mmCIF file of C-alpha atoms and ligand atoms in Angstrom:
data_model
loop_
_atom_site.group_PDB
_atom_site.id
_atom_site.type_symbol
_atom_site.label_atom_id
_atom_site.label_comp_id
_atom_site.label_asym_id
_atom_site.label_seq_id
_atom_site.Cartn_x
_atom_site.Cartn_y
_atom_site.Cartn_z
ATOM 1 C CA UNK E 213 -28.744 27.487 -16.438
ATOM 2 C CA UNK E 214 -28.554 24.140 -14.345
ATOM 3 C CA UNK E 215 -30.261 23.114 -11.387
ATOM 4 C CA UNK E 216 -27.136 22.518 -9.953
ATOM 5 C CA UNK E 217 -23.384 24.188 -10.110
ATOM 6 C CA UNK E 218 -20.063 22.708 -10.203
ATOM 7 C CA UNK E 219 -17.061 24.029 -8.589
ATOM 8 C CA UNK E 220 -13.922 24.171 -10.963
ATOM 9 C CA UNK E 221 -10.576 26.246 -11.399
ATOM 10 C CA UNK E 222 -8.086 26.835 -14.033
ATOM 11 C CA UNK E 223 -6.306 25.279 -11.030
ATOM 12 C CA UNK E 224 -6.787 22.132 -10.851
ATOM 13 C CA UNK E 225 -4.048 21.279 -13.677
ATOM 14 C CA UNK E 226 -2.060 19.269 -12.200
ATOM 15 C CA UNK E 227 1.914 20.294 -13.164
ATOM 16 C CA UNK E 228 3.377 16.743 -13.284
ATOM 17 C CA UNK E 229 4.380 16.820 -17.031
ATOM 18 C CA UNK E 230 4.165 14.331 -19.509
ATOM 19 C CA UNK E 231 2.445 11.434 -17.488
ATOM 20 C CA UNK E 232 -0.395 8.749 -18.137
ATOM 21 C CA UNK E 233 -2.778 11.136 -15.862
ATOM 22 C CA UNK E 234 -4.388 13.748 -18.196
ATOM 23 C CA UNK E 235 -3.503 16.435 -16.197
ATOM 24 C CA UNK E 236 -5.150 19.191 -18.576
ATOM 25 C CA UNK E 237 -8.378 16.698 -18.441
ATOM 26 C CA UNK E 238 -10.438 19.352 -16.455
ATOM 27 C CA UNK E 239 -9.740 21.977 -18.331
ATOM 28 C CA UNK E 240 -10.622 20.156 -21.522
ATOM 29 C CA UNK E 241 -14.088 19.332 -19.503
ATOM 30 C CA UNK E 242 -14.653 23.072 -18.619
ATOM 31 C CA UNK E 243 -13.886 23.908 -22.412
ATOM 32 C CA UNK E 244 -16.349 21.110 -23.940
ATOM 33 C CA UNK E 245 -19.157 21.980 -21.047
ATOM 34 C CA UNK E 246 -18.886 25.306 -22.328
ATOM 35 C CA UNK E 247 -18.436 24.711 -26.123
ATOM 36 C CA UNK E 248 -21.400 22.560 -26.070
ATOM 37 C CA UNK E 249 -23.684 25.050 -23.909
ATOM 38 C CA UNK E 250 -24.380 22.204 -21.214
ATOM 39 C CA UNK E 251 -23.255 24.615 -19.018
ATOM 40 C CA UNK E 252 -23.479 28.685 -18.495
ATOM 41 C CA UNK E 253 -20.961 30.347 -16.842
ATOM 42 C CA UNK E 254 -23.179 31.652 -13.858
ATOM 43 C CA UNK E 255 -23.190 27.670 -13.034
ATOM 44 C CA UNK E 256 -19.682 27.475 -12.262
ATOM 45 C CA UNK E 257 -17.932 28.187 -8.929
ATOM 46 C CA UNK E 258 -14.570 29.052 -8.272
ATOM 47 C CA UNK E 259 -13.140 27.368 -5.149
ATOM 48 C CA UNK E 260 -10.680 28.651 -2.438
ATOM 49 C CA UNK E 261 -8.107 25.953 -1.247
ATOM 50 C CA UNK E 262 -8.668 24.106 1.906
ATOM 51 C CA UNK E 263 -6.776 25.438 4.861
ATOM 52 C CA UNK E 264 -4.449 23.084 6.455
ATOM 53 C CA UNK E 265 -6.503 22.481 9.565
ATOM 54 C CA UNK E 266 -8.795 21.206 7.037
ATOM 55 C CA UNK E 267 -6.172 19.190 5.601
ATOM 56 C CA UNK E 268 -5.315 17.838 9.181
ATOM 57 C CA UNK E 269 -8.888 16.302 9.929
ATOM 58 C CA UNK E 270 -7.625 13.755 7.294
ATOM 59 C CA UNK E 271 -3.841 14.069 6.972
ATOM 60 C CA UNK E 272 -1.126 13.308 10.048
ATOM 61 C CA UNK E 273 0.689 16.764 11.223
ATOM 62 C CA UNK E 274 3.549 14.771 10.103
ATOM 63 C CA UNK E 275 2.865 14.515 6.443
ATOM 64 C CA UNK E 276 1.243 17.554 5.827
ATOM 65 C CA UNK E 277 4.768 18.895 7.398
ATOM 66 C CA UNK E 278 6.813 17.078 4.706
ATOM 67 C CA UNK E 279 4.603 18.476 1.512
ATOM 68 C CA UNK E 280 4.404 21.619 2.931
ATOM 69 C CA UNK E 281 8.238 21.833 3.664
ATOM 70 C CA UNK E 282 9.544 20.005 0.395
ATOM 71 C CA UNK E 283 10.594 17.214 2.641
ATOM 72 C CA UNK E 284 9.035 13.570 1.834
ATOM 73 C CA UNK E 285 11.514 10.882 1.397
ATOM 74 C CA UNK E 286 12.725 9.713 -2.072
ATOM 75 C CA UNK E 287 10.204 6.337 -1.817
ATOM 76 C CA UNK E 288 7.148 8.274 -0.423
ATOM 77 C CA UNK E 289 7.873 10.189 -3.600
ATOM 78 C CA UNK E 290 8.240 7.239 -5.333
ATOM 79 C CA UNK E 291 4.694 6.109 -3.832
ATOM 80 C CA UNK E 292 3.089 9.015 -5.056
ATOM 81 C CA UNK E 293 4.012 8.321 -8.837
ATOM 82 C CA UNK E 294 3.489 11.902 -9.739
ATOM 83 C CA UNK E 295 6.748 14.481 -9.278
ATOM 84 C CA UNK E 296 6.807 16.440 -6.003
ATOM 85 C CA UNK E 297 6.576 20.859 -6.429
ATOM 86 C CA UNK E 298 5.116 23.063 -4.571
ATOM 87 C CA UNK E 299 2.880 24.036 -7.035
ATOM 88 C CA UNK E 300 1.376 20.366 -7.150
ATOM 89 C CA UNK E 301 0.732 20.758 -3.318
ATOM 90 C CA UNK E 302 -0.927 23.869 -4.532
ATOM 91 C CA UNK E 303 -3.117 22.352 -6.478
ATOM 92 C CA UNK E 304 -3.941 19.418 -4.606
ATOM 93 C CA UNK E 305 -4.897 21.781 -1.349
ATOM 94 C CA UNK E 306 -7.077 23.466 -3.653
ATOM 95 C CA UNK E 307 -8.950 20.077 -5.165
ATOM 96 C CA UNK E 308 -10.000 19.757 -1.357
ATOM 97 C CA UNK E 309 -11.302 23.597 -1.042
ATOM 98 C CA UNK E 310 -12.985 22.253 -4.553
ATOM 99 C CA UNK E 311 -14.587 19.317 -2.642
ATOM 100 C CA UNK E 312 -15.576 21.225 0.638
ATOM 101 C CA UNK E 313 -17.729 23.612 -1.070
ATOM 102 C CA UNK E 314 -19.347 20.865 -3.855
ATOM 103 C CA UNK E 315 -20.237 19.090 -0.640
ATOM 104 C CA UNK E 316 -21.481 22.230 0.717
ATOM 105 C CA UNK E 317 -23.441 22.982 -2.444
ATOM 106 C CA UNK E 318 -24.525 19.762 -2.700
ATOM 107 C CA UNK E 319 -26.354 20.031 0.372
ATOM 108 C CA UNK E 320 -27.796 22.733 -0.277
ATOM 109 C CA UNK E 321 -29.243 21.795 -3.932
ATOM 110 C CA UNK E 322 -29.227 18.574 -3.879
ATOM 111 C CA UNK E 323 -26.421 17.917 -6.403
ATOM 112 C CA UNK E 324 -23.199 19.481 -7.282
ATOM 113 C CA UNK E 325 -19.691 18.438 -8.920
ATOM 114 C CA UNK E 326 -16.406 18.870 -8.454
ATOM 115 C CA UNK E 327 -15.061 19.278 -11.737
ATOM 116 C CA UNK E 328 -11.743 17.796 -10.326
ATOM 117 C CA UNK E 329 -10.653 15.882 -7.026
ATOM 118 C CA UNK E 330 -11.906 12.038 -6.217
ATOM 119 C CA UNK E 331 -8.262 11.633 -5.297
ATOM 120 C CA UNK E 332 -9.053 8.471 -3.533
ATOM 121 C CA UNK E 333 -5.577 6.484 -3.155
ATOM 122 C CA UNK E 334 -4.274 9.002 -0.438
ATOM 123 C CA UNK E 335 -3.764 7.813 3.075
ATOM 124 C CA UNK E 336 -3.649 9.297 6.262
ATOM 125 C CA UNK E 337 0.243 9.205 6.516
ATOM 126 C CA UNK E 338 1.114 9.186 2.835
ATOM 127 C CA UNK E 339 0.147 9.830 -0.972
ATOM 128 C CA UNK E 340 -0.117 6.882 -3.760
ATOM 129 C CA UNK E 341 -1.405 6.466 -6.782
ATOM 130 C CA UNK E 342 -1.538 10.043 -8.263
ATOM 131 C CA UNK E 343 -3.577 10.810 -5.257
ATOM 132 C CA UNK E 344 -2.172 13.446 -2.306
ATOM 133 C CA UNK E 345 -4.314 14.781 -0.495
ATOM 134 C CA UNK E 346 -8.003 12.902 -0.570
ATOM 135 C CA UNK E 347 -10.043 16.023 -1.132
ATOM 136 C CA UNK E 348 -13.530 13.904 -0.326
ATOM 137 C CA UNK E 349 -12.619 12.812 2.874
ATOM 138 C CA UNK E 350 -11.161 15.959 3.927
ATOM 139 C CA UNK E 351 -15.037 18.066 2.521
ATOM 140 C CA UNK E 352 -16.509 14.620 4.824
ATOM 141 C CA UNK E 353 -14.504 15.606 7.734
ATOM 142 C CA UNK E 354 -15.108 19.589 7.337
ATOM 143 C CA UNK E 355 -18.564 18.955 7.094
ATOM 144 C CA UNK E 356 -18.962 16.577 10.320
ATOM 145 C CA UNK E 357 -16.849 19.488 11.792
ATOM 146 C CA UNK E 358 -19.166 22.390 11.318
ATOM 147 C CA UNK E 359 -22.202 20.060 12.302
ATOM 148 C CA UNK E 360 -23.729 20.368 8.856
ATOM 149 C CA UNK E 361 -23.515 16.338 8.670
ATOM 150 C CA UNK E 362 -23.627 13.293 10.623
ATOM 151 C CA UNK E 363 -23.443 10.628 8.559
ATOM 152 C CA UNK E 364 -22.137 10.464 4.470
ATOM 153 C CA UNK E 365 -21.383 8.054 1.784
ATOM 154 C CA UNK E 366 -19.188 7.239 -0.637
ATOM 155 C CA UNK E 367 -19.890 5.761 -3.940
ATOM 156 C CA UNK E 368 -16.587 5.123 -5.449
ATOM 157 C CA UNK E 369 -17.204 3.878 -9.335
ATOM 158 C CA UNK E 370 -13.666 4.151 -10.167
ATOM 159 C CA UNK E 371 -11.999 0.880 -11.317
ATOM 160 C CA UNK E 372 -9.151 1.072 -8.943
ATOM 161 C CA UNK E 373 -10.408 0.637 -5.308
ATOM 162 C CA UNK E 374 -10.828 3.286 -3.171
ATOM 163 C CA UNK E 375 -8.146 1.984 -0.815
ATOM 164 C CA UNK E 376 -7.683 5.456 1.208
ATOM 165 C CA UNK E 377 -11.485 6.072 1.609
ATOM 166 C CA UNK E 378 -11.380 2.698 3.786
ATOM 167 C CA UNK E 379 -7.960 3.350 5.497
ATOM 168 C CA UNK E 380 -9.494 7.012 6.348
ATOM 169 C CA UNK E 381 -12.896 6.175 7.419
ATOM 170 C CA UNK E 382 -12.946 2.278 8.232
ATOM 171 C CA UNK E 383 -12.062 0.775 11.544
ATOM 172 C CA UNK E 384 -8.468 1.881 12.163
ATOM 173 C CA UNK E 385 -5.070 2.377 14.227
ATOM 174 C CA UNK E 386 -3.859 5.609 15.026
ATOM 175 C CA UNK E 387 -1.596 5.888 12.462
ATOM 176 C CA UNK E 388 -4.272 5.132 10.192
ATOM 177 C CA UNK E 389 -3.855 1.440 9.214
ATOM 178 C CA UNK E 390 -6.903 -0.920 9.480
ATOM 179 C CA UNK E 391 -7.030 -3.347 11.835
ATOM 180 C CA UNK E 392 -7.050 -6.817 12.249
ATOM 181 C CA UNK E 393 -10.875 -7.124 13.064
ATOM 182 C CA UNK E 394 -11.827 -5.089 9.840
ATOM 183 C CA UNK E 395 -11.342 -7.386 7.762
ATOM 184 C CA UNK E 396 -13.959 -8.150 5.250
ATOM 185 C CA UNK E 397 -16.381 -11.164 5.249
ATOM 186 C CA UNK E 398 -18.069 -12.345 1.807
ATOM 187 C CA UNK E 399 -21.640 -11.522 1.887
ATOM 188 C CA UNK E 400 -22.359 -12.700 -1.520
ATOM 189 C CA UNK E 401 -20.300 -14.668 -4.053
ATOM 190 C CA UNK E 402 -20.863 -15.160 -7.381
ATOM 191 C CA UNK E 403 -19.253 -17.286 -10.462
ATOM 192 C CA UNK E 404 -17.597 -14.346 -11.394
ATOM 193 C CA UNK E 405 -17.028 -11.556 -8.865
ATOM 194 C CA UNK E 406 -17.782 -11.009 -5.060
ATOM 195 C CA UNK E 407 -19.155 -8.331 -2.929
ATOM 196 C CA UNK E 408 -17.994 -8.492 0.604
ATOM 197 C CA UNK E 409 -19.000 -6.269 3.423
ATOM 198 C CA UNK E 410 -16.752 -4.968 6.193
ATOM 199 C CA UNK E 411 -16.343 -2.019 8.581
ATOM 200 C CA UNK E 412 -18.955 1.025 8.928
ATOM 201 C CA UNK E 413 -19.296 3.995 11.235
ATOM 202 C CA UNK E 414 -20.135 7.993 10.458
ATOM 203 C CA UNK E 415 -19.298 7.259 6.643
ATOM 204 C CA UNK E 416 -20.244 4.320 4.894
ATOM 205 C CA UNK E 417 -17.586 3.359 2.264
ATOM 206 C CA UNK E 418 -18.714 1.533 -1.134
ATOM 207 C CA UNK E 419 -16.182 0.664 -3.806
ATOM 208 C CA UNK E 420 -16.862 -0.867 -6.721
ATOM 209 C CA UNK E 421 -13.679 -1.858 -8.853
ATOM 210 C CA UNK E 422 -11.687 -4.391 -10.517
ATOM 211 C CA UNK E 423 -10.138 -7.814 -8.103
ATOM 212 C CA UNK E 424 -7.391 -7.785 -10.179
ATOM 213 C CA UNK E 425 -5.823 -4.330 -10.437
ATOM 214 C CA UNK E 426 -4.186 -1.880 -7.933
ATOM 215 C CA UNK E 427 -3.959 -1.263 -5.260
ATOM 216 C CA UNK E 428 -2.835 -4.621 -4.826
ATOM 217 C CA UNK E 429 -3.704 -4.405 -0.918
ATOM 218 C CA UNK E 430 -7.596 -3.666 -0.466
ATOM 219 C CA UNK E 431 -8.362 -2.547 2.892
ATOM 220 C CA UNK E 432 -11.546 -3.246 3.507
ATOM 221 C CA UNK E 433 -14.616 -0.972 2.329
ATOM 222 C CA UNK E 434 -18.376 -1.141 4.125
ATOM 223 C CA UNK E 435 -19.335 -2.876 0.741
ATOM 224 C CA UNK E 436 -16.227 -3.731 -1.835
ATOM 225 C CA UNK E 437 -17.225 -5.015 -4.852
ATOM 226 C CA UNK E 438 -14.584 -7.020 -6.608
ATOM 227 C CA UNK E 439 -15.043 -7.366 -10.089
ATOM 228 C CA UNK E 440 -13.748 -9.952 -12.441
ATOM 229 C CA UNK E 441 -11.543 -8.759 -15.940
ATOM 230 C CA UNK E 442 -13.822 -7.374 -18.865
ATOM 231 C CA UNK E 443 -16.962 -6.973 -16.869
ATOM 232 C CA UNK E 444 -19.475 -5.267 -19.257
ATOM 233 C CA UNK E 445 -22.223 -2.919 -19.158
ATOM 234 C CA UNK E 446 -24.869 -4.986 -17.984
ATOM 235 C CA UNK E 447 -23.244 -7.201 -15.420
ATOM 236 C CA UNK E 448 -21.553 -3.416 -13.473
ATOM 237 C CA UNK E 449 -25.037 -1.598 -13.691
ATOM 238 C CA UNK E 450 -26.314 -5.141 -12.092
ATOM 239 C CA UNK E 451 -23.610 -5.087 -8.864
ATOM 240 C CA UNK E 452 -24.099 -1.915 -8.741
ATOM 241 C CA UNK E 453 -27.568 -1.992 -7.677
ATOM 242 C CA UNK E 454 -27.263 -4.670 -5.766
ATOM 243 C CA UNK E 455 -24.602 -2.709 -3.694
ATOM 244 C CA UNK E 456 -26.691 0.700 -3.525
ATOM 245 C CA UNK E 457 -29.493 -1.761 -2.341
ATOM 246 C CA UNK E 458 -27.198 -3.719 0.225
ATOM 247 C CA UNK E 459 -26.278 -0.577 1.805
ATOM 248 C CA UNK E 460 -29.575 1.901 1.789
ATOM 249 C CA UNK E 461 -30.732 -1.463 4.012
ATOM 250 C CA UNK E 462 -27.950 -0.967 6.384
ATOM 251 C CA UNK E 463 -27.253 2.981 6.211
ATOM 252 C CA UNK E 464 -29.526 6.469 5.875
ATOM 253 C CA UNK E 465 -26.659 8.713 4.626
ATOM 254 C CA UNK E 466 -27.422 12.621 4.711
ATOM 255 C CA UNK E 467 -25.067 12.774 1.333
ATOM 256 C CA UNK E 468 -23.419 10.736 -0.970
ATOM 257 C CA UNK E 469 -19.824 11.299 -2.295
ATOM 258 C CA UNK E 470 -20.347 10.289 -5.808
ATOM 259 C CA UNK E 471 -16.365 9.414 -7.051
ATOM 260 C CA UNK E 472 -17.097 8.934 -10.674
ATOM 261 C CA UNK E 473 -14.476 7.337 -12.363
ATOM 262 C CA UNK E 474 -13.681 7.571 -15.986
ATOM 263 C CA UNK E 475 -11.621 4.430 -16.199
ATOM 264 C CA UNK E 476 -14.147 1.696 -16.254
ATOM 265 C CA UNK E 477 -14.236 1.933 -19.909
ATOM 266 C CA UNK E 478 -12.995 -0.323 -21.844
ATOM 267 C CA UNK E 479 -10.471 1.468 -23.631
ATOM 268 C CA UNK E 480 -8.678 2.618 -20.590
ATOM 269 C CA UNK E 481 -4.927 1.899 -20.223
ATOM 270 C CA UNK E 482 -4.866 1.286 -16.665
ATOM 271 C CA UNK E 483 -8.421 -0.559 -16.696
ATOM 272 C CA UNK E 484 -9.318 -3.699 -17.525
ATOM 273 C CA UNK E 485 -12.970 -3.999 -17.176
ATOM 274 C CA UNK E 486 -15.327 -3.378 -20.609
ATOM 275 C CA UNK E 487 -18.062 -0.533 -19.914
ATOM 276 C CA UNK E 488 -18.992 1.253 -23.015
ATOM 277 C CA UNK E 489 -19.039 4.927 -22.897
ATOM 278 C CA UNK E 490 -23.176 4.801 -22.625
ATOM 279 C CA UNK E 491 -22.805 2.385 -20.128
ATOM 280 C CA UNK E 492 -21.067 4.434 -17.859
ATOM 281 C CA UNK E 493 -23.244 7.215 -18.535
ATOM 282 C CA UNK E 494 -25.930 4.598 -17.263
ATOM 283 C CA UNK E 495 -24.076 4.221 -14.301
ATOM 284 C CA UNK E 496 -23.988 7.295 -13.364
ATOM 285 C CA UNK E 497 -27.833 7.979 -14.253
ATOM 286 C CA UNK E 498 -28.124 5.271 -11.677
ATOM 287 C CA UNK E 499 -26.509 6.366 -8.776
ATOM 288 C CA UNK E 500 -28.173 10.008 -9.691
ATOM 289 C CA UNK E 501 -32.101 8.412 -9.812
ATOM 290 C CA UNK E 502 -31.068 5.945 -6.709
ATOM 291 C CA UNK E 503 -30.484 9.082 -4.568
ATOM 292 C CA UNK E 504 -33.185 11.186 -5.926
ATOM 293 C CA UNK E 505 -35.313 8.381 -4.843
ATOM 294 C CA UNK E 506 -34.452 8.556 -1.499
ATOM 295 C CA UNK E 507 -33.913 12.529 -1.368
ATOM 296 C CA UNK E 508 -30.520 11.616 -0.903
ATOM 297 C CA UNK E 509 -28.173 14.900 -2.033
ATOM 298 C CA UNK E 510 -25.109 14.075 -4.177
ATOM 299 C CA UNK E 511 -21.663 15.687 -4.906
ATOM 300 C CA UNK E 512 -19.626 14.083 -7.669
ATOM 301 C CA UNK E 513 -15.727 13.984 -7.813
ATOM 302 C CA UNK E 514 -14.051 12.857 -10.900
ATOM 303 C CA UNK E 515 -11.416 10.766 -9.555
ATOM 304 C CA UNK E 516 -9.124 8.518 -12.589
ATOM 305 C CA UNK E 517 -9.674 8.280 -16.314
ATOM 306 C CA UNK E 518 -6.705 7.206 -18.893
ATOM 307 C CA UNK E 519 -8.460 6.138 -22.215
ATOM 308 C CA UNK E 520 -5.937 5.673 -25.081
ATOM 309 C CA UNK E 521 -7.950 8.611 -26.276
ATOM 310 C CA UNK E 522 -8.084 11.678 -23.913
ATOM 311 C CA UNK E 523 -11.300 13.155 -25.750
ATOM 312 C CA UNK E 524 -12.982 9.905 -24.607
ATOM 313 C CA UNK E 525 -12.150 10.250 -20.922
ATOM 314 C CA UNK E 526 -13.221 13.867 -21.524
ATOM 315 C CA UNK E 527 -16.695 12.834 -23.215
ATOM 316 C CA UNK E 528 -17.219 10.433 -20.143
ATOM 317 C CA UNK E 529 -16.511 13.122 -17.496
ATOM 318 C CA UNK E 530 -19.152 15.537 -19.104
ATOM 319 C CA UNK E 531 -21.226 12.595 -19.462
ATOM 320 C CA UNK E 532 -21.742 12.828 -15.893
ATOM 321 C CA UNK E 533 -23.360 16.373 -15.950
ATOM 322 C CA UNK E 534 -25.751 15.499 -19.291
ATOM 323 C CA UNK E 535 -26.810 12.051 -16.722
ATOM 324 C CA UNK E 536 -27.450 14.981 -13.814
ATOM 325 C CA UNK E 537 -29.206 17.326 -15.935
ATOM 326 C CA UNK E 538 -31.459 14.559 -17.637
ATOM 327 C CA UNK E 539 -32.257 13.215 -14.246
ATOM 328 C CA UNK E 540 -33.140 16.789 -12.271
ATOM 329 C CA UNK E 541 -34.509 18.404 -15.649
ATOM 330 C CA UNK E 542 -37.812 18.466 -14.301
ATOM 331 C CA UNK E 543 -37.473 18.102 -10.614
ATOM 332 C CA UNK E 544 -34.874 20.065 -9.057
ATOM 333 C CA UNK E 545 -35.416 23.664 -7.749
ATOM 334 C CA UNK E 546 -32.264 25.426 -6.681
ATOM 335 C CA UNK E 547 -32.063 27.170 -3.423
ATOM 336 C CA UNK E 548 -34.293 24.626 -1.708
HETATM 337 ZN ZN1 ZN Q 646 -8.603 4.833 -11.125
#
């Protein structure tokens, strides 16, 4: 048994047929957890799907009208790049139940996953990017609602940037577009890459990813690290500190939204950075020990992974739970 549990659902498939997003990945991460007893089943969780008020915290009235009715237009579809059903609104609504209670979990044992969600390309007013519903933002906002939170963070790993995480929670319009005054000044330039800072308030946004990549407009993050093509190992475990440092000086968060990519890696087909699989299992042993540290709780969210080989993405994602375990083997008591 773990000192921690992770919320998951047969669920979570994601009916958009043959498409570059693994959409039986989760499954294929419950089976090898299982198969390779890093997990019993008393650790798992089943989730209940977010309600639509908690949908609406994130989501405009009007768009969670259109998925719920069948009625987005043909280019919001388009946008989306997976194919519209009901039954992928479904599943989407039920990612977010999926994040709500890892968050909840999370605070309550210090660490938890979502074996699913980290749908971070999803806007306010529309879906992009695989991504329709932003299930951290809406277990953020849920949280902040029922008081058991003031202040979070995100810690987006993925190598596309978490362009919806700074729509949602940076400095913004009504309608949810950034403005003008949010945009992002360079706080530290290097030969190769940049981290720039930019707009903060109850949630402090950090996304590490690749400059040249989508989403081809970055709003700004609280701390955006733009990485240059084929960064390795060593130099993404070195921004990466540097970024956790930058913002523990600026920001006490009461828990961090861990979005842990798979698609760093260097064999990804929508990447084009060069982690090795044990470097991002490094990575994530990092953000895990950087948050113990500080007694910082943690829920993870899987978010994008599209190596040529799907076992690979699937050996990553698990990855993430062997990185937890090793790290709260000997410290973590459940319950407290
Ligand atoms: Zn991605």
């Amino acid at each position: 048994m773990l000192p921690f549990r992770l919320v998951y659902s047969d669920g979570y498939y994601l009916p958009i047929g043959q498409h570059v997003f693994p959409a039986e990945k989760y499954r294929l991460v419950y089976e090898r957890l299982r198969a390779e007893k890093i997990v019993s089943p008393e650790d798992f969780v089943t989730p209940e799907p977010a309600s639509d008020d908690d949908i609406r915290r994130v989501h405009t009235r009007e768009y969670v009208h259109k998925l719920k009715t069948g009625t987005l237009s043909p280019q919001e579809e388009l946008m989306l790049e997976v194919p519209y059903s009901p039954e992928l609104v479904k599943a989407f609504w039920l990612a977010a139940g999926g994040s709500i209670k890892a968050a909840e979990l999370g605070l309550q044992d210090g660490l938890s996953f979502n074996i699913g969600g980290g749908f971070h390309h999803a806007f306010p007013n529309h879906g992009e990017g695989f991504c329709m519903i932003h299930d951290v933002a809406v277990a953020i906002r849920r949280l902040l609602h029922d008081g058991k939170l003031q202040r979070a963070m995100t810690v987006d790993c993925d190598v596309h940037q978490g362009n919806g995480t700074a729509a949602i929670f940076g400095a913004r319009t009504p309608t949810g577009d950034p403005l003008p005054s949010a945009s992002p000044c360079v706080v530290e330039l290097k030969q190769n890459g940049s981290m720039t800072s930019g707009p903060m308030g109850e949630v402090f946004t950090i996304s590490l990813h690749q400059q040249n990549n989508y989403p081809a407009w970055k709003p700004a993050s609280s701390i955006d690290v733009n990485l240059p093509d084929g960064t390795d190992d060593a130099e993404y475990l070195a921004w990466l500190d540097n970024a956790l440092s930058s913002a523990f000086r600026r920001f006490e968060p009461q828990l961090i939204c861990y979005i842990a990519g798979a698609d760093p890696y260097r064999e990804d087909q929508l990447g084009g950075l060069a982690l090795t699989i044990d470097g991002l299992k490094q990575r994530d042993g990092l953000v895990f020990r950087v948050a113990r540290a500080r007694g910082i709780p943690v829920m993870v969210a899987y978010a994008g992974g599209y190596a040529r080989r799907v076992e690979d993405t699937v050996t990553i994602h698990c990855n993430t739970v062997l990185a937890a375990r090793e790290m709260m083997d000997r410290t973590a008591v459940r319950g407290v």
